[in-house]
Each structure stands twice: as C-alpha cells, then as structure tokens.
mmCIF file of N, CA and C in Angstrom:
data_model
loop_
_atom_site.group_PDB
_atom_site.id
_atom_site.type_symbol
_atom_site.label_atom_id
_atom_site.label_comp_id
_atom_site.label_asym_id
_atom_site.label_seq_id
_atom_site.Cartn_x
_atom_site.Cartn_y
_atom_site.Cartn_z
ATOM 1 N N GLU A 1 0.803 -1.191 0.000
ATOM 2 C CA GLU A 1 0.000 0.000 0.000
ATOM 3 C C GLU A 1 0.852 1.264 0.000
ATOM 4 N N ALA A 2 1.968 1.237 0.726
ATOM 5 C CA ALA A 2 2.846 2.408 0.772
ATOM 6 C C ALA A 2 3.401 2.715 -0.614
ATOM 7 N N THR A 3 3.769 1.666 -1.342
ATOM 8 C CA THR A 3 4.310 1.844 -2.690
ATOM 9 C C THR A 3 3.258 2.450 -3.618
ATOM 10 N N THR A 4 2.030 1.978 -3.500
ATOM 11 C CA THR A 4 0.938 2.490 -4.330
ATOM 12 C C THR A 4 0.681 3.960 -4.029
ATOM 13 N N PHE A 5 0.674 4.316 -2.749
ATOM 14 C CA PHE A 5 0.447 5.703 -2.363
ATOM 15 C C PHE A 5 1.545 6.609 -2.910
ATOM 16 N N LEU A 6 2.800 6.200 -2.754
ATOM 17 C CA LEU A 6 3.917 6.991 -3.275
ATOM 18 C C LEU A 6 3.803 7.139 -4.787
ATOM 19 N N ASP A 7 3.464 6.077 -5.468
ATOM 20 C CA ASP A 7 3.308 6.123 -6.929
ATOM 21 C C ASP A 7 2.211 7.114 -7.330
ATOM 22 N N ARG A 8 1.112 7.118 -6.601
ATOM 23 C CA ARG A 8 0.006 8.037 -6.916
ATOM 24 C C ARG A 8 0.385 9.487 -6.660
ATOM 25 N N VAL A 9 1.159 9.736 -5.620
ATOM 26 C CA VAL A 9 1.632 11.099 -5.360
ATOM 27 C C VAL A 9 2.546 11.541 -6.498
ATOM 28 N N ASN A 10 3.468 10.668 -6.880
ATOM 29 C CA ASN A 10 4.408 11.007 -7.952
ATOM 30 C C ASN A 10 3.724 11.225 -9.295
ATOM 31 N N LYS A 11 2.597 10.538 -9.526
ATOM 32 C CA LYS A 11 1.864 10.680 -10.792
ATOM 33 C C LYS A 11 0.838 11.801 -10.754
ATOM 34 N N GLY A 12 0.713 12.477 -9.611
ATOM 35 C CA GLY A 12 -0.184 13.622 -9.525
ATOM 36 C C GLY A 12 -1.597 13.308 -9.086
ATOM 37 N N ALA A 13 -1.889 12.069 -8.745
ATOM 38 C CA ALA A 13 -3.236 11.740 -8.264
ATOM 39 C C ALA A 13 -3.489 12.384 -6.904
ATOM 40 N N TYR A 14 -2.428 12.580 -6.148
ATOM 41 C CA TYR A 14 -2.482 13.281 -4.874
ATOM 42 C C TYR A 14 -1.469 14.415 -4.925
ATOM 43 N N SER A 15 -1.709 15.440 -4.132
ATOM 44 C CA SER A 15 -0.829 16.605 -4.078
ATOM 45 C C SER A 15 0.589 16.211 -3.647
ATOM 46 N N LYS A 16 1.553 16.948 -4.179
ATOM 47 C CA LYS A 16 2.959 16.741 -3.784
ATOM 48 C C LYS A 16 3.170 17.023 -2.298
ATOM 49 N N GLU A 17 2.237 17.748 -1.687
ATOM 50 C CA GLU A 17 2.320 17.991 -0.247
ATOM 51 C C GLU A 17 2.216 16.702 0.554
ATOM 52 N N ASN A 18 1.788 15.631 -0.095
ATOM 53 C CA ASN A 18 1.699 14.321 0.552
ATOM 54 C C ASN A 18 3.001 13.528 0.475
ATOM 55 N N LEU A 19 4.031 14.095 -0.153
ATOM 56 C CA LEU A 19 5.304 13.367 -0.261
ATOM 57 C C LEU A 19 5.872 12.955 1.098
ATOM 58 N N PRO A 20 5.896 13.850 2.108
ATOM 59 C CA PRO A 20 6.432 13.394 3.391
ATOM 60 C C PRO A 20 5.675 12.183 3.947
ATOM 61 N N GLN A 21 4.365 12.188 3.791
ATOM 62 C CA GLN A 21 3.560 11.071 4.265
ATOM 63 C C GLN A 21 3.894 9.795 3.482
ATOM 64 N N ALA A 22 3.977 9.913 2.173
ATOM 65 C CA ALA A 22 4.274 8.745 1.345
ATOM 66 C C ALA A 22 5.649 8.174 1.666
ATOM 67 N N PHE A 23 6.645 9.046 1.791
ATOM 68 C CA PHE A 23 7.987 8.572 2.133
ATOM 69 C C PHE A 23 8.026 7.997 3.550
ATOM 70 N N PHE A 24 7.277 8.609 4.484
ATOM 71 C CA PHE A 24 7.238 8.067 5.847
ATOM 72 C C PHE A 24 6.671 6.649 5.829
ATOM 73 N N PHE A 25 5.581 6.448 5.104
ATOM 74 C CA PHE A 25 4.984 5.110 5.042
ATOM 75 C C PHE A 25 5.944 4.085 4.448
ATOM 76 N N MET A 26 6.674 4.494 3.424
ATOM 77 C CA MET A 26 7.673 3.590 2.842
ATOM 78 C C MET A 26 8.738 3.253 3.887
ATOM 79 N N GLY A 27 9.230 4.284 4.575
ATOM 80 C CA GLY A 27 10.240 4.061 5.601
ATOM 81 C C GLY A 27 9.722 3.219 6.749
ATOM 82 N N ALA A 28 8.487 3.473 7.163
ATOM 83 C CA ALA A 28 7.911 2.728 8.285
ATOM 84 C C ALA A 28 7.776 1.245 7.963
ATOM 85 N N SER A 29 7.433 0.927 6.711
ATOM 86 C CA SER A 29 7.305 -0.495 6.353
ATOM 87 C C SER A 29 8.663 -1.195 6.414
ATOM 88 N N LEU A 30 9.726 -0.488 6.050
ATOM 89 C CA LEU A 30 11.076 -1.058 6.143
ATOM 90 C C LEU A 30 11.560 -1.081 7.592
ATOM 91 N N PHE A 31 11.243 -0.034 8.334
ATOM 92 C CA PHE A 31 11.605 0.043 9.749
ATOM 93 C C PHE A 31 11.004 -1.136 10.513
ATOM 94 N N ARG A 32 9.745 -1.423 10.242
ATOM 95 C CA ARG A 32 9.044 -2.526 10.896
ATOM 96 C C ARG A 32 9.785 -3.850 10.701
ATOM 97 N N ASP A 33 10.425 -3.990 9.544
ATOM 98 C CA ASP A 33 11.174 -5.215 9.237
ATOM 99 C C ASP A 33 12.642 -5.116 9.647
ATOM 100 N N ALA A 34 12.973 -4.090 10.438
ATOM 101 C CA ALA A 34 14.339 -3.853 10.932
ATOM 102 C C ALA A 34 15.338 -3.639 9.797
ATOM 103 N N ARG A 35 14.873 -3.074 8.711
ATOM 104 C CA ARG A 35 15.746 -2.718 7.578
ATOM 105 C C ARG A 35 16.083 -1.231 7.717
ATOM 106 N N PHE A 36 16.879 -0.946 8.747
ATOM 107 C CA PHE A 36 17.073 0.423 9.206
ATOM 108 C C PHE A 36 17.802 1.323 8.212
ATOM 109 N N MET A 37 18.761 0.807 7.497
ATOM 110 C CA MET A 37 19.484 1.635 6.534
ATOM 111 C C MET A 37 18.552 2.084 5.408
ATOM 112 N N GLU A 38 17.769 1.148 4.892
ATOM 113 C CA GLU A 38 16.826 1.480 3.823
ATOM 114 C C GLU A 38 15.726 2.407 4.331
ATOM 115 N N ALA A 39 15.250 2.144 5.523
ATOM 116 C CA ALA A 39 14.210 2.990 6.117
ATOM 117 C C ALA A 39 14.719 4.415 6.282
ATOM 118 N N ALA A 40 15.948 4.558 6.759
ATOM 119 C CA ALA A 40 16.535 5.892 6.950
ATOM 120 C C ALA A 40 16.570 6.653 5.625
ATOM 121 N N GLY A 41 16.793 5.959 4.535
ATOM 122 C CA GLY A 41 16.802 6.606 3.219
ATOM 123 C C GLY A 41 15.450 7.223 2.879
ATOM 124 N N TYR A 42 14.372 6.504 3.165
ATOM 125 C CA TYR A 42 13.037 7.054 2.900
ATOM 126 C C TYR A 42 12.689 8.170 3.877
ATOM 127 N N PHE A 43 13.087 8.027 5.135
ATOM 128 C CA PHE A 43 12.841 9.107 6.088
ATOM 129 C C PHE A 43 13.603 10.357 5.658
ATOM 130 N N SER A 44 14.798 10.175 5.115
ATOM 131 C CA SER A 44 15.574 11.316 4.600
ATOM 132 C C SER A 44 14.850 11.989 3.438
ATOM 133 N N LYS A 45 14.256 11.190 2.565
ATOM 134 C CA LYS A 45 13.507 11.759 1.443
ATOM 135 C C LYS A 45 12.322 12.575 1.945
ATOM 136 N N ALA A 46 11.661 12.104 2.991
ATOM 137 C CA ALA A 46 10.540 12.860 3.561
ATOM 138 C C ALA A 46 11.032 14.193 4.114
ATOM 139 N N ILE A 47 12.139 14.160 4.826
ATOM 140 C CA ILE A 47 12.718 15.371 5.410
ATOM 141 C C ILE A 47 13.127 16.341 4.303
ATOM 142 N N ASP A 48 13.721 15.815 3.249
ATOM 143 C CA ASP A 48 14.233 16.641 2.147
ATOM 144 C C ASP A 48 13.151 17.089 1.160
ATOM 145 N N SER A 49 11.924 16.621 1.340
ATOM 146 C CA SER A 49 10.865 16.963 0.385
ATOM 147 C C SER A 49 10.392 18.409 0.516
ATOM 148 N N ASN A 50 10.910 19.118 1.508
ATOM 149 C CA ASN A 50 10.693 20.553 1.665
ATOM 150 C C ASN A 50 9.255 20.924 2.050
ATOM 151 N N TYR A 51 8.677 20.155 2.966
ATOM 152 C CA TYR A 51 7.381 20.486 3.557
ATOM 153 C C TYR A 51 7.543 20.460 5.078
ATOM 154 N N PRO A 52 8.252 21.454 5.639
ATOM 155 C CA PRO A 52 8.608 21.419 7.059
ATOM 156 C C PRO A 52 7.426 21.470 8.019
ATOM 157 N N LYS A 53 6.280 21.970 7.581
ATOM 158 C CA LYS A 53 5.115 22.036 8.469
ATOM 159 C C LYS A 53 4.287 20.753 8.458
ATOM 160 N N ASN A 54 4.632 19.836 7.583
ATOM 161 C CA ASN A 54 3.923 18.569 7.498
ATOM 162 C C ASN A 54 4.322 17.690 8.686
ATOM 163 N N ALA A 55 3.348 17.153 9.388
ATOM 164 C CA ALA A 55 3.620 16.323 10.566
ATOM 165 C C ALA A 55 4.511 15.131 10.233
ATOM 166 N N PHE A 56 4.385 14.604 9.031
ATOM 167 C CA PHE A 56 5.179 13.433 8.666
ATOM 168 C C PHE A 56 6.647 13.784 8.446
ATOM 169 N N THR A 57 6.937 15.054 8.237
ATOM 170 C CA THR A 57 8.333 15.480 8.175
ATOM 171 C C THR A 57 8.961 15.353 9.558
ATOM 172 N N SER A 58 8.253 15.819 10.575
ATOM 173 C CA SER A 58 8.747 15.697 11.954
ATOM 174 C C SER A 58 8.914 14.232 12.356
ATOM 175 N N TRP A 59 7.926 13.441 12.032
ATOM 176 C CA TRP A 59 7.995 12.028 12.412
ATOM 177 C C TRP A 59 9.079 11.289 11.635
ATOM 178 N N SER A 60 9.324 11.700 10.423
ATOM 179 C CA SER A 60 10.423 11.096 9.662
ATOM 180 C C SER A 60 11.756 11.422 10.304
ATOM 181 N N GLN A 61 11.899 12.650 10.797
ATOM 182 C CA GLN A 61 13.133 13.042 11.486
ATOM 183 C C GLN A 61 13.317 12.190 12.742
ATOM 184 N N LEU A 62 12.238 11.988 13.476
ATOM 185 C CA LEU A 62 12.288 11.181 14.692
ATOM 186 C C LEU A 62 12.657 9.728 14.368
ATOM 187 N N TYR A 63 11.988 9.159 13.390
ATOM 188 C CA TYR A 63 12.239 7.754 13.052
ATOM 189 C C TYR A 63 13.596 7.555 12.390
ATOM 190 N N ARG A 64 14.076 8.560 11.674
ATOM 191 C CA ARG A 64 15.439 8.431 11.154
ATOM 192 C C ARG A 64 16.425 8.390 12.319
ATOM 193 N N GLY A 65 16.147 9.165 13.354
ATOM 194 C CA GLY A 65 16.968 9.083 14.565
ATOM 195 C C GLY A 65 16.944 7.678 15.155
ATOM 196 N N TYR A 66 15.760 7.067 15.197
ATOM 197 C CA TYR A 66 15.669 5.680 15.677
ATOM 198 C C TYR A 66 16.535 4.757 14.827
ATOM 199 N N CYS A 67 16.471 4.945 13.515
ATOM 200 C CA CYS A 67 17.286 4.115 12.614
ATOM 201 C C CYS A 67 18.767 4.286 12.923
ATOM 202 N N PHE A 68 19.200 5.533 13.071
ATOM 203 C CA PHE A 68 20.611 5.786 13.358
ATOM 204 C C PHE A 68 21.013 5.135 14.678
ATOM 205 N N ASP A 69 20.163 5.224 15.692
ATOM 206 C CA ASP A 69 20.476 4.547 16.957
ATOM 207 C C ASP A 69 20.607 3.041 16.737
ATOM 208 N N ALA A 70 19.668 2.462 16.008
ATOM 209 C CA ALA A 70 19.694 1.011 15.756
ATOM 210 C C ALA A 70 20.941 0.600 14.980
ATOM 211 N N LEU A 71 21.446 1.512 14.165
ATOM 212 C CA LEU A 71 22.644 1.234 13.360
ATOM 213 C C LEU A 71 23.939 1.590 14.099
ATOM 214 N N GLY A 72 23.820 2.041 15.348
ATOM 215 C CA GLY A 72 25.003 2.390 16.127
ATOM 216 C C GLY A 72 25.588 3.747 15.773
ATOM 217 N N LYS A 73 24.776 4.609 15.171
ATOM 218 C CA LYS A 73 25.233 5.945 14.770
ATOM 219 C C LYS A 73 24.617 6.995 15.701
ATOM 220 N N ARG A 74 25.000 6.913 16.962
ATOM 221 C CA ARG A 74 24.406 7.768 17.994
ATOM 222 C C ARG A 74 24.554 9.273 17.705
ATOM 223 N N PRO A 75 25.711 9.766 17.261
ATOM 224 C CA PRO A 75 25.802 11.210 16.991
ATOM 225 C C PRO A 75 24.776 11.698 15.960
ATOM 226 N N GLU A 76 24.540 10.908 14.909
ATOM 227 C CA GLU A 76 23.552 11.281 13.908
ATOM 228 C C GLU A 76 22.146 11.238 14.493
ATOM 229 N N ALA A 77 21.896 10.240 15.344
ATOM 230 C CA ALA A 77 20.585 10.130 15.992
ATOM 231 C C ALA A 77 20.322 11.359 16.859
ATOM 232 N N ILE A 78 21.301 11.767 17.628
ATOM 233 C CA ILE A 78 21.146 12.939 18.495
ATOM 234 C C ILE A 78 20.832 14.179 17.662
ATOM 235 N N LYS A 79 21.485 14.343 16.525
ATOM 236 C CA LYS A 79 21.193 15.492 15.649
ATOM 237 C C LYS A 79 19.732 15.479 15.214
ATOM 238 N N ASP A 80 19.226 14.300 14.860
ATOM 239 C CA ASP A 80 17.826 14.220 14.437
ATOM 240 C C ASP A 80 16.873 14.517 15.586
ATOM 241 N N TYR A 81 17.141 13.987 16.768
ATOM 242 C CA TYR A 81 16.262 14.249 17.906
ATOM 243 C C TYR A 81 16.244 15.735 18.246
ATOM 244 N N LYS A 82 17.401 16.378 18.184
ATOM 245 C CA LYS A 82 17.456 17.821 18.435
ATOM 246 C C LYS A 82 16.720 18.597 17.351
ATOM 247 N N ALA A 83 16.805 18.131 16.107
ATOM 248 C CA ALA A 83 16.096 18.793 15.003
ATOM 249 C C ALA A 83 14.586 18.718 15.206
ATOM 250 N N VAL A 84 14.095 17.598 15.714
ATOM 251 C CA VAL A 84 12.664 17.458 15.990
ATOM 252 C C VAL A 84 12.216 18.546 16.970
ATOM 253 N N LEU A 85 13.046 18.833 17.956
ATOM 254 C CA LEU A 85 12.698 19.831 18.967
ATOM 255 C C LEU A 85 12.682 21.254 18.396
ATOM 256 N N ASN A 86 13.238 21.443 17.208
ATOM 257 C CA ASN A 86 13.215 22.748 16.538
ATOM 258 C C ASN A 86 12.088 22.858 15.519
ATOM 259 N N GLN A 87 11.265 21.821 15.415
ATOM 260 C CA GLN A 87 10.142 21.816 14.485
ATOM 261 C C GLN A 87 8.843 22.008 15.261
ATOM 262 N N LEU A 88 7.743 22.129 14.537
ATOM 263 C CA LEU A 88 6.447 22.193 15.193
ATOM 264 C C LEU A 88 6.213 20.907 15.974
ATOM 265 N N ARG A 89 5.624 21.047 17.129
ATOM 266 C CA ARG A 89 5.300 19.861 17.941
ATOM 267 C C ARG A 89 4.172 19.097 17.247
ATOM 268 N N ARG A 90 4.424 17.846 16.969
ATOM 269 C CA ARG A 90 3.448 17.007 16.278
ATOM 270 C C ARG A 90 3.262 15.694 17.019
ATOM 271 N N TRP A 91 2.026 15.430 17.454
ATOM 272 C CA TRP A 91 1.664 14.130 18.025
ATOM 273 C C TRP A 91 2.731 13.586 18.979
ATOM 274 N N GLU A 92 3.083 14.354 19.961
ATOM 275 C CA GLU A 92 4.057 13.968 20.992
ATOM 276 C C GLU A 92 5.478 13.781 20.454
ATOM 277 N N SER A 93 5.763 14.352 19.302
ATOM 278 C CA SER A 93 7.103 14.195 18.728
ATOM 279 C C SER A 93 8.190 14.714 19.655
ATOM 280 N N TRP A 94 7.934 15.840 20.320
ATOM 281 C CA TRP A 94 8.945 16.390 21.227
ATOM 282 C C TRP A 94 9.195 15.461 22.410
ATOM 283 N N ASP A 95 8.125 14.861 22.924
ATOM 284 C CA ASP A 95 8.269 13.946 24.058
ATOM 285 C C ASP A 95 9.164 12.764 23.692
ATOM 286 N N HIS A 96 8.914 12.205 22.512
ATOM 287 C CA HIS A 96 9.714 11.063 22.062
ATOM 288 C C HIS A 96 11.167 11.471 21.796
ATOM 289 N N ALA A 97 11.346 12.645 21.199
ATOM 290 C CA ALA A 97 12.709 13.116 20.918
ATOM 291 C C ALA A 97 13.479 13.345 22.216
ATOM 292 N N ARG A 98 12.844 13.972 23.189
ATOM 293 C CA ARG A 98 13.505 14.202 24.487
ATOM 294 C C ARG A 98 13.876 12.875 25.147
ATOM 295 N N GLN A 99 12.972 11.927 25.079
ATOM 296 C CA GLN A 99 13.239 10.610 25.676
ATOM 297 C C GLN A 99 14.469 9.973 25.032
ATOM 298 N N ARG A 100 14.569 10.086 23.715
ATOM 299 C CA ARG A 100 15.666 9.433 22.995
ATOM 300 C C ARG A 100 16.985 10.194 23.120
ATOM 301 N N LEU A 101 16.930 11.448 23.497
ATOM 302 C CA LEU A 101 18.180 12.159 23.769
ATOM 303 C C LEU A 101 18.865 11.586 25.008
ATOM 304 N N SER A 102 18.059 11.105 25.948
ATOM 305 C CA SER A 102 18.650 10.540 27.164
ATOM 306 C C SER A 102 18.784 9.017 27.115
ATOM 307 N N LYS A 103 17.981 8.372 26.283
ATOM 308 C CA LYS A 103 18.025 6.901 26.193
ATOM 309 C C LYS A 103 17.932 6.498 24.724
ATOM 310 N N PRO A 104 18.997 5.933 24.160
ATOM 311 C CA PRO A 104 18.968 5.545 22.740
ATOM 312 C C PRO A 104 17.845 4.562 22.424
ATOM 313 N N PHE A 105 17.357 4.653 21.212
ATOM 314 C CA PHE A 105 16.363 3.699 20.721
ATOM 315 C C PHE A 105 16.979 2.311 20.646
ATOM 316 N N SER A 106 16.165 1.319 20.938
ATOM 317 C CA SER A 106 16.555 -0.084 20.834
ATOM 318 C C SER A 106 15.430 -0.838 20.131
ATOM 319 N N ILE A 107 15.770 -1.896 19.425
ATOM 320 C CA ILE A 107 14.732 -2.661 18.714
ATOM 321 C C ILE A 107 13.758 -3.339 19.679
ATOM 322 N N ALA A 108 14.078 -3.381 20.964
ATOM 323 C CA ALA A 108 13.170 -3.944 21.963
ATOM 324 C C ALA A 108 12.158 -2.909 22.460
ATOM 325 N N ASP A 109 12.246 -1.674 21.988
ATOM 326 C CA ASP A 109 11.393 -0.596 22.479
ATOM 327 C C ASP A 109 9.989 -0.637 21.888
ATOM 328 N N GLU A 110 9.118 0.121 22.522
ATOM 329 C CA GLU A 110 7.706 0.181 22.175
ATOM 330 C C GLU A 110 7.434 0.563 20.721
ATOM 331 N N GLU A 111 8.279 1.423 20.162
ATOM 332 C CA GLU A 111 8.067 1.874 18.782
ATOM 333 C C GLU A 111 8.030 0.700 17.801
ATOM 334 N N MET A 112 8.823 -0.312 18.049
ATOM 335 C CA MET A 112 8.818 -1.488 17.162
ATOM 336 C C MET A 112 7.504 -2.260 17.308
ATOM 337 N N LYS A 113 7.013 -2.335 18.521
ATOM 338 C CA LYS A 113 5.762 -3.071 18.772
ATOM 339 C C LYS A 113 4.569 -2.367 18.134
ATOM 340 N N LYS A 114 4.587 -1.037 18.108
ATOM 341 C CA LYS A 114 3.489 -0.273 17.516
ATOM 342 C C LYS A 114 3.318 -0.573 16.037
ATOM 343 N N LEU A 115 4.402 -0.882 15.362
ATOM 344 C CA LEU A 115 4.360 -1.069 13.917
ATOM 345 C C LEU A 115 4.086 -2.510 13.500
ATOM 346 N N LYS A 116 4.107 -3.420 14.458
ATOM 347 C CA LYS A 116 3.804 -4.822 14.131
ATOM 348 C C LYS A 116 2.307 -4.989 13.939
ATOM 349 N N LEU A 117 1.930 -5.687 12.901
ATOM 350 C CA LEU A 117 0.506 -5.896 12.633
ATOM 351 C C LEU A 117 0.093 -7.298 12.994
#
C-alpha cells in the first residue's frame, strides 16, 4: 500500500504535499522489518521533500533518529532528535525526541511493537 500511495503522489493523483507522508509510510514499512538503513533513506527523502510544516516530516526526522540509533550511529541520531525539537510539535514528537536524547532507541522498544501488525 505504501508503494501504491507513493506512486500516486508522484503521478499527480495526490498533491505533492503528501510526499512526506508517502515517504514516511515507505520508511515505516522497512523500519518494521528492521531494515534500518533502507528505512533511513526514505525518512531522509521525507525530510528533504521541503514540507517542514507537514507532521510526517517531523515524524520522519524522529524515526530516522531511531534508525541511526539502531545502526550504532548515535551522533547522527542525536542530531535528528534535536532537530525534531526545533520543528512544530506534532503528536508527541517532542516527548519522544527528548526521551531518545537521554536513552537511545533499541529494537526492543515500544516503537517497534506499535508497527507490528
């Protein structure tokens, strides 16, 4: 479904303003399967899509931080968590970012359980 949504955004069936959401969904599906490097790539695309007020841009920044933590790249993760705190507060994004500044993300954490279907 994530692939179909991204394809429809790219073909103009949905507004380009949906790019952060489409890229987040792509990243989340890979994140769920612990494919953190690939997921980080899609989260980066959401961040780079230039829609900073879109909630999925903030969440992509947060989840890319999770990916970096899972990959052992703590300095990059910290940069992403701090960046979230400089964006609009979205759906407890600041709370999660603050938590991860003091405690790195782990694959045993709640975020992984939320994405399991």
